[in-house]
Amino acid sequence: MLKCRAVWRKLAPLARSASTQCRHNVKTALNNGRRQAFVPATHMSTGPAGGGGSENTLYVVLVGAACLGGGAYAYMTVRGDSKRYEERISELASRSAKEAPESQPPVAPEPEEAAPTSEESAPVAELSGETESASAEEPVTETPPEAAEQAAPVLAEAEPVAEVPPEAVEEAPPVVEEAAEEPVTEAPPAAEPETVQEAPTEPAVTSLPESAPAPEPVSAPLTLPSHAPYLLIGGGTASFAAARSIRARDPGAKVLIVTDEPNLPYMRPPLSKELWFSDDPSVTETLRFKQWNGKERSIYFQPSSFYVKPEELTSAENGGVAVLTGKKVIQMDVRGNKVKLDDDTEISYDKCLIGTGGVPRNLQVIEKAGDEVMNRTTLFRKIEDFKSLDNVSRNVKSITIIGGGFLGSELACALGRRSSETGLEVIQMFPEKGNMGKVLPEYLSNWTTEKVKKEGVRIVPEALVKSVAFKEDKLEILLKDGRQVKTDHIVAAVGLEPNVDLAKSAGLEVDSDFGGYRVNAELQARSNIWVAGDAACFYDIRLGRRRVEHHDHAVVSGRLAGENMTGANKPYWHQSMFWSDLGPDVGYEAIGIVDSSLPTVGVFAKATSKDTPKAATEQSGTGIRSESETEATAVTPVASSTPAPVMEHKDEYGKGVIFYLRDKVVVGIILWNVFNRMPIARKIIKDGEEHADLNEVAKLFNIHED
Amino acid sequence: MPTIIEEGKDTIIFVTKEDHEAPSNAELVEEDPNDPYEERGLILPSGEINWNCPCLGGMASGPCGSEFKEAFSCFHYSKEEVKGSECLDQFRSMQECMQRYPELYPQEDEKDEKDKQEQATESGANAASEGQKDNDTTESEVKS
């Protein structure tokens, strides 16, 4: 990792000096002809190695001359081309006036429209080539940015047009008016190729040098692609990680993400953590949060400029990632390799990833309780849920969170923090005895619960909800043991139901133990279909079959699926991790199977005030915790406006390591208030060895040090 | 001596700094450098570049991905005395591409690169500052 950075650091100055060098050369060359002013040789030597002296000057001269020559040639070619084009147009215009009526209307507007576009395209050296023969003049240009790089003219003939945009033909069958792609030679011109190969509705566009399809929509509605080489269903973390992986490995790959949400891919952890601690009142709009190093970032993985528009995906020369929002895939035809959307369009694919994640579970008693109750219940998962809960929390007096796991506890802490400012009552109820009862061993769960209480949350443990009713403007929650809780709003954080809607139509297996699509160790469900993220029940060759609902797993499995979609055939091997922060002095990172029903061995040291999540990032200088893990993971621990309290002497579980054992082998590890040691934990799990004395293993973590 | 408490199936051990002073005798399996499954860094054992390395961020996959790959590959395989000196074209086109997406490739990186240049320079600190000055003044001429 450091090596990458070092290499990149070396790279950057070279890039800088390279561009500086060239520009400088051209400038001086144009000014002084061939005579180069003495360029300080040190330009080149800001690179890693020292620079030579006089050789540099010569080199500089040659490079400058090459640039000058190339630039001049391109310029001349473009000028000549545009001149010839103008002549041709005027000739056609005069000729078409005598032509059959049906070809007239299209032709007349065509040249006019084409003319201005080509005007702009000409100086951009967009014309990638021409032949001498006037008739067969059909250079095909791609979208301007890419074409700008092709300095060398490419001879394009009539025939290649038939093949060249085969994608365009596929994309445009319903809409043949994409005139830009399909020039047709008109009757007389000498050459044979009557490239009238496209459909009759094609306006009789004569051999025009084309401009990019994008700037010349004319009257053609640009259509969505009907085929995507890589189709990713679902627009979450797993899909994004897969898209990135595919693009990295398959140059020029065209990736289409289809999501039923209106948003571009975003990361979920800040929705229940960092976004709640933001000072910005417009945070629900900007969705930006501040990391500990002061740097702000958006929850969106990438801004919209990163993506290609779906309509332009097929014709994009270097490919790209396109996101089709607001569309749901409702059916999958595995043998035909295509999917059907909810608006009846069909998209065929070569490789498909299912990253549909899941839907929050609800309590049956709430679903049966009627609209009044349902309207006052939030199932928290998406951006819109965050927005609505934020709004609600400002307008009600009491919120109850049902559920004591990660999401419930984090939201409870976030809202509890808010309660100190607004007087909001925050209640959390769950069937277990303490927070994170299914994850942490009992002693630690109790300790954690005390900490959550300190955040201002009223905890109602061992609570099984019997019924919920709306009475006297309040929600009345009746528990099985008779206790009653009155509140204004409910947040149900009781688990995730993996989304396996496509299983039936696709004929995919669903796992009965863990839920989700059953896939093999390489995350493959069937030929050409992979599943990643929350929805994948996969075979972990170290830990056995499982399904993991964590952010880092979505990243790791998405990346792996992307690799396998491009031919890697790697099993799930790099163990993903997860983390949680509950207040300023409880933070932990975990890896593997962390189930409180397993026997555990916890090794603890006395904590100092330096061992808090806040301190960990400040000290290491990384604004992103687990930056060393995956760069795409979200972010920092809890922002704390109050200084971390000094650990009390009796606070026994300040920091340490907890091992989870299965048949005497360590299958899970929690790093409790101990950070930046995940690689060791990962190694221990990977080894899968039986260790006689886990205290010795704990020594590897140096828990007493920072 | 570490304090050991048994609570049902859970064992709790409290250790002081002294308890952990002696080096661990836990045995770890030796790493196989040729493990095909292991996550790799930037450079694969074969010497090729791992474009999927998380350390690269989105560089190889974004809109300027192909330009970046070409530039970096050229640099990586360069055998010149000044590594990458024959790759100016690729770097130039990469930079041009990146300037078209300021949102994705923020220009604030220049500030970091200035620091890096300071470090990377071996011959003369003034070289770095001269390079930057030139860079800034010619920035406006980049349009193509």
PDB file of N, CA and C in Angstrom, chain A residues 368-407:
ATOM      1  N   LYS A 368     -49.650  -5.253  11.078  1.00  0.00           N
ATOM      2  CA  LYS A 368     -51.089  -5.502  11.271  1.00  0.00           C
ATOM      3  C   LYS A 368     -51.759  -4.384  12.014  1.00  0.00           C
ATOM      4  N   ALA A 369     -50.973  -3.425  12.466  1.00  0.00           N
ATOM      5  CA  ALA A 369     -51.550  -2.438  13.374  1.00  0.00           C
ATOM      6  C   ALA A 369     -52.277  -1.314  12.666  1.00  0.00           C
ATOM      7  N   GLY A 370     -52.182  -1.291  11.365  1.00  0.00           N
ATOM      8  CA  GLY A 370     -52.972  -0.257  10.688  1.00  0.00           C
ATOM      9  C   GLY A 370     -52.133   0.911  10.210  1.00  0.00           C
ATOM     10  N   ASP A 371     -52.779   1.757   9.421  1.00  0.00           N
ATOM     11  CA  ASP A 371     -52.059   2.852   8.757  1.00  0.00           C
ATOM     12  C   ASP A 371     -51.488   3.867   9.716  1.00  0.00           C
ATOM     13  N   GLU A 372     -52.263   4.178  10.745  1.00  0.00           N
ATOM     14  CA  GLU A 372     -51.785   5.221  11.665  1.00  0.00           C
ATOM     15  C   GLU A 372     -50.441   4.834  12.255  1.00  0.00           C
ATOM     16  N   VAL A 373     -50.318   3.557  12.536  1.00  0.00           N
ATOM     17  CA  VAL A 373     -49.048   3.095  13.105  1.00  0.00           C
ATOM     18  C   VAL A 373     -47.980   3.028  12.020  1.00  0.00           C
ATOM     19  N   MET A 374     -48.363   2.491  10.870  1.00  0.00           N
ATOM     20  CA  MET A 374     -47.383   2.354   9.782  1.00  0.00           C
ATOM     21  C   MET A 374     -46.833   3.699   9.350  1.00  0.00           C
ATOM     22  N   ASN A 375     -47.693   4.719   9.370  1.00  0.00           N
ATOM     23  CA  ASN A 375     -47.210   6.045   8.960  1.00  0.00           C
ATOM     24  C   ASN A 375     -46.223   6.619   9.947  1.00  0.00           C
ATOM     25  N   ARG A 376     -46.243   6.091  11.142  1.00  0.00           N
ATOM     26  CA  ARG A 376     -45.326   6.609  12.155  1.00  0.00           C
ATOM     27  C   ARG A 376     -44.179   5.637  12.405  1.00  0.00           C
ATOM     28  N   THR A 377     -43.951   4.786  11.434  1.00  0.00           N
ATOM     29  CA  THR A 377     -42.863   3.815  11.569  1.00  0.00           C
ATOM     30  C   THR A 377     -41.870   4.003  10.439  1.00  0.00           C
ATOM     31  N   THR A 378     -40.614   3.993  10.793  1.00  0.00           N
ATOM     32  CA  THR A 378     -39.560   4.094   9.780  1.00  0.00           C
ATOM     33  C   THR A 378     -38.808   2.774   9.696  1.00  0.00           C
ATOM     34  N   LEU A 379     -38.670   2.274   8.476  1.00  0.00           N
ATOM     35  CA  LEU A 379     -37.775   1.140   8.231  1.00  0.00           C
ATOM     36  C   LEU A 379     -36.538   1.744   7.593  1.00  0.00           C
ATOM     37  N   PHE A 380     -35.458   1.720   8.321  1.00  0.00           N
ATOM     38  CA  PHE A 380     -34.321   2.547   7.935  1.00  0.00           C
ATOM     39  C   PHE A 380     -33.357   1.801   7.032  1.00  0.00           C
ATOM     40  N   ARG A 381     -33.160   2.375   5.828  1.00  0.00           N
ATOM     41  CA  ARG A 381     -32.179   1.731   4.948  1.00  0.00           C
ATOM     42  C   ARG A 381     -31.584   2.736   3.967  1.00  0.00           C
ATOM     43  N   LYS A 382     -32.464   3.522   3.357  1.00  0.00           N
ATOM     44  CA  LYS A 382     -32.013   4.325   2.217  1.00  0.00           C
ATOM     45  C   LYS A 382     -31.882   5.809   2.584  1.00  0.00           C
ATOM     46  N   ILE A 383     -31.432   6.566   1.604  1.00  0.00           N
ATOM     47  CA  ILE A 383     -31.268   7.997   1.781  1.00  0.00           C
ATOM     48  C   ILE A 383     -32.589   8.655   2.177  1.00  0.00           C
ATOM     49  N   GLU A 384     -33.677   8.252   1.539  1.00  0.00           N
ATOM     50  CA  GLU A 384     -34.954   8.883   1.854  1.00  0.00           C
ATOM     51  C   GLU A 384     -35.368   8.591   3.285  1.00  0.00           C
ATOM     52  N   ASP A 385     -34.969   7.432   3.784  1.00  0.00           N
ATOM     53  CA  ASP A 385     -35.278   7.109   5.178  1.00  0.00           C
ATOM     54  C   ASP A 385     -34.494   8.012   6.110  1.00  0.00           C
ATOM     55  N   PHE A 386     -33.275   8.281   5.748  1.00  0.00           N
ATOM     56  CA  PHE A 386     -32.470   9.181   6.566  1.00  0.00           C
ATOM     57  C   PHE A 386     -33.108  10.563   6.598  1.00  0.00           C
ATOM     58  N   LYS A 387     -33.509  11.018   5.439  1.00  0.00           N
ATOM     59  CA  LYS A 387     -34.097  12.357   5.372  1.00  0.00           C
ATOM     60  C   LYS A 387     -35.372  12.438   6.206  1.00  0.00           C
ATOM     61  N   SER A 388     -36.182  11.405   6.067  1.00  0.00           N
ATOM     62  CA  SER A 388     -37.449  11.502   6.781  1.00  0.00           C
ATOM     63  C   SER A 388     -37.239  11.366   8.281  1.00  0.00           C
ATOM     64  N   LEU A 389     -36.309  10.512   8.687  1.00  0.00           N
ATOM     65  CA  LEU A 389     -36.079  10.364  10.124  1.00  0.00           C
ATOM     66  C   LEU A 389     -35.472  11.626  10.708  1.00  0.00           C
ATOM     67  N   ASP A 390     -34.587  12.240   9.973  1.00  0.00           N
ATOM     68  CA  ASP A 390     -34.015  13.505  10.431  1.00  0.00           C
ATOM     69  C   ASP A 390     -35.115  14.535  10.653  1.00  0.00           C
ATOM     70  N   ASN A 391     -36.044  14.572   9.728  1.00  0.00           N
ATOM     71  CA  ASN A 391     -37.151  15.511   9.836  1.00  0.00           C
ATOM     72  C   ASN A 391     -38.021  15.192  11.049  1.00  0.00           C
ATOM     73  N   VAL A 392     -38.330  13.907  11.150  1.00  0.00           N
ATOM     74  CA  VAL A 392     -39.178  13.465  12.257  1.00  0.00           C
ATOM     75  C   VAL A 392     -38.533  13.803  13.596  1.00  0.00           C
ATOM     76  N   SER A 393     -37.233  13.571  13.676  1.00  0.00           N
ATOM     77  CA  SER A 393     -36.564  13.729  14.965  1.00  0.00           C
ATOM     78  C   SER A 393     -36.591  15.164  15.444  1.00  0.00           C
ATOM     79  N   ARG A 394     -36.835  16.064  14.516  1.00  0.00           N
ATOM     80  CA  ARG A 394     -36.887  17.467  14.927  1.00  0.00           C
ATOM     81  C   ARG A 394     -38.298  17.870  15.340  1.00  0.00           C
ATOM     82  N   ASN A 395     -39.251  17.015  15.008  1.00  0.00           N
ATOM     83  CA  ASN A 395     -40.638  17.443  15.195  1.00  0.00           C
ATOM     84  C   ASN A 395     -41.422  16.617  16.200  1.00  0.00           C
ATOM     85  N   VAL A 396     -40.810  15.610  16.762  1.00  0.00           N
ATOM     86  CA  VAL A 396     -41.553  14.814  17.746  1.00  0.00           C
ATOM     87  C   VAL A 396     -40.824  14.858  19.076  1.00  0.00           C
ATOM     88  N   LYS A 397     -41.520  14.351  20.064  1.00  0.00           N
ATOM     89  CA  LYS A 397     -40.939  14.416  21.397  1.00  0.00           C
ATOM     90  C   LYS A 397     -40.301  13.098  21.798  1.00  0.00           C
ATOM     91  N   SER A 398     -40.728  12.023  21.135  1.00  0.00           N
ATOM     92  CA  SER A 398     -40.232  10.726  21.597  1.00  0.00           C
ATOM     93  C   SER A 398     -40.115   9.773  20.424  1.00  0.00           C
ATOM     94  N   ILE A 399     -38.972   9.124  20.356  1.00  0.00           N
ATOM     95  CA  ILE A 399     -38.754   8.117  19.305  1.00  0.00           C
ATOM     96  C   ILE A 399     -38.334   6.814  19.963  1.00  0.00           C
ATOM     97  N   THR A 400     -38.894   5.726  19.483  1.00  0.00           N
ATOM     98  CA  THR A 400     -38.506   4.417  20.013  1.00  0.00           C
ATOM     99  C   THR A 400     -37.873   3.589  18.908  1.00  0.00           C
ATOM    100  N   ILE A 401     -36.717   3.022  19.242  1.00  0.00           N
ATOM    101  CA  ILE A 401     -36.048   2.165  18.271  1.00  0.00           C
ATOM    102  C   ILE A 401     -36.233   0.723  18.722  1.00  0.00           C
ATOM    103  N   ILE A 402     -36.746  -0.078  17.833  1.00  0.00           N
ATOM    104  CA  ILE A 402     -36.933  -1.490  18.159  1.00  0.00           C
ATOM    105  C   ILE A 402     -35.818  -2.254  17.466  1.00  0.00           C
ATOM    106  N   GLY A 403     -34.971  -2.899  18.281  1.00  0.00           N
ATOM    107  CA  GLY A 403     -33.849  -3.618  17.685  1.00  0.00           C
ATOM    108  C   GLY A 403     -32.562  -3.214  18.386  1.00  0.00           C
ATOM    109  N   GLY A 404     -31.759  -4.203  18.750  1.00  0.00           N
ATOM    110  CA  GLY A 404     -30.553  -3.905  19.524  1.00  0.00           C
ATOM    111  C   GLY A 404     -29.269  -4.282  18.817  1.00  0.00           C
ATOM    112  N   GLY A 405     -29.326  -4.352  17.491  1.00  0.00           N
ATOM    113  CA  GLY A 405     -28.125  -4.733  16.755  1.00  0.00           C
ATOM    114  C   GLY A 405     -27.344  -3.512  16.330  1.00  0.00           C
ATOM    115  N   PHE A 406     -26.598  -3.670  15.248  1.00  0.00           N
ATOM    116  CA  PHE A 406     -25.749  -2.563  14.804  1.00  0.00           C
ATOM    117  C   PHE A 406     -26.551  -1.333  14.480  1.00  0.00           C
ATOM    118  N   LEU A 407     -27.520  -1.492  13.583  1.00  0.00           N
ATOM    119  CA  LEU A 407     -28.250  -0.328  13.103  1.00  0.00           C
ATOM    120  C   LEU A 407     -29.019   0.329  14.237  1.00  0.00           C
TER     121      LEU A 407
END
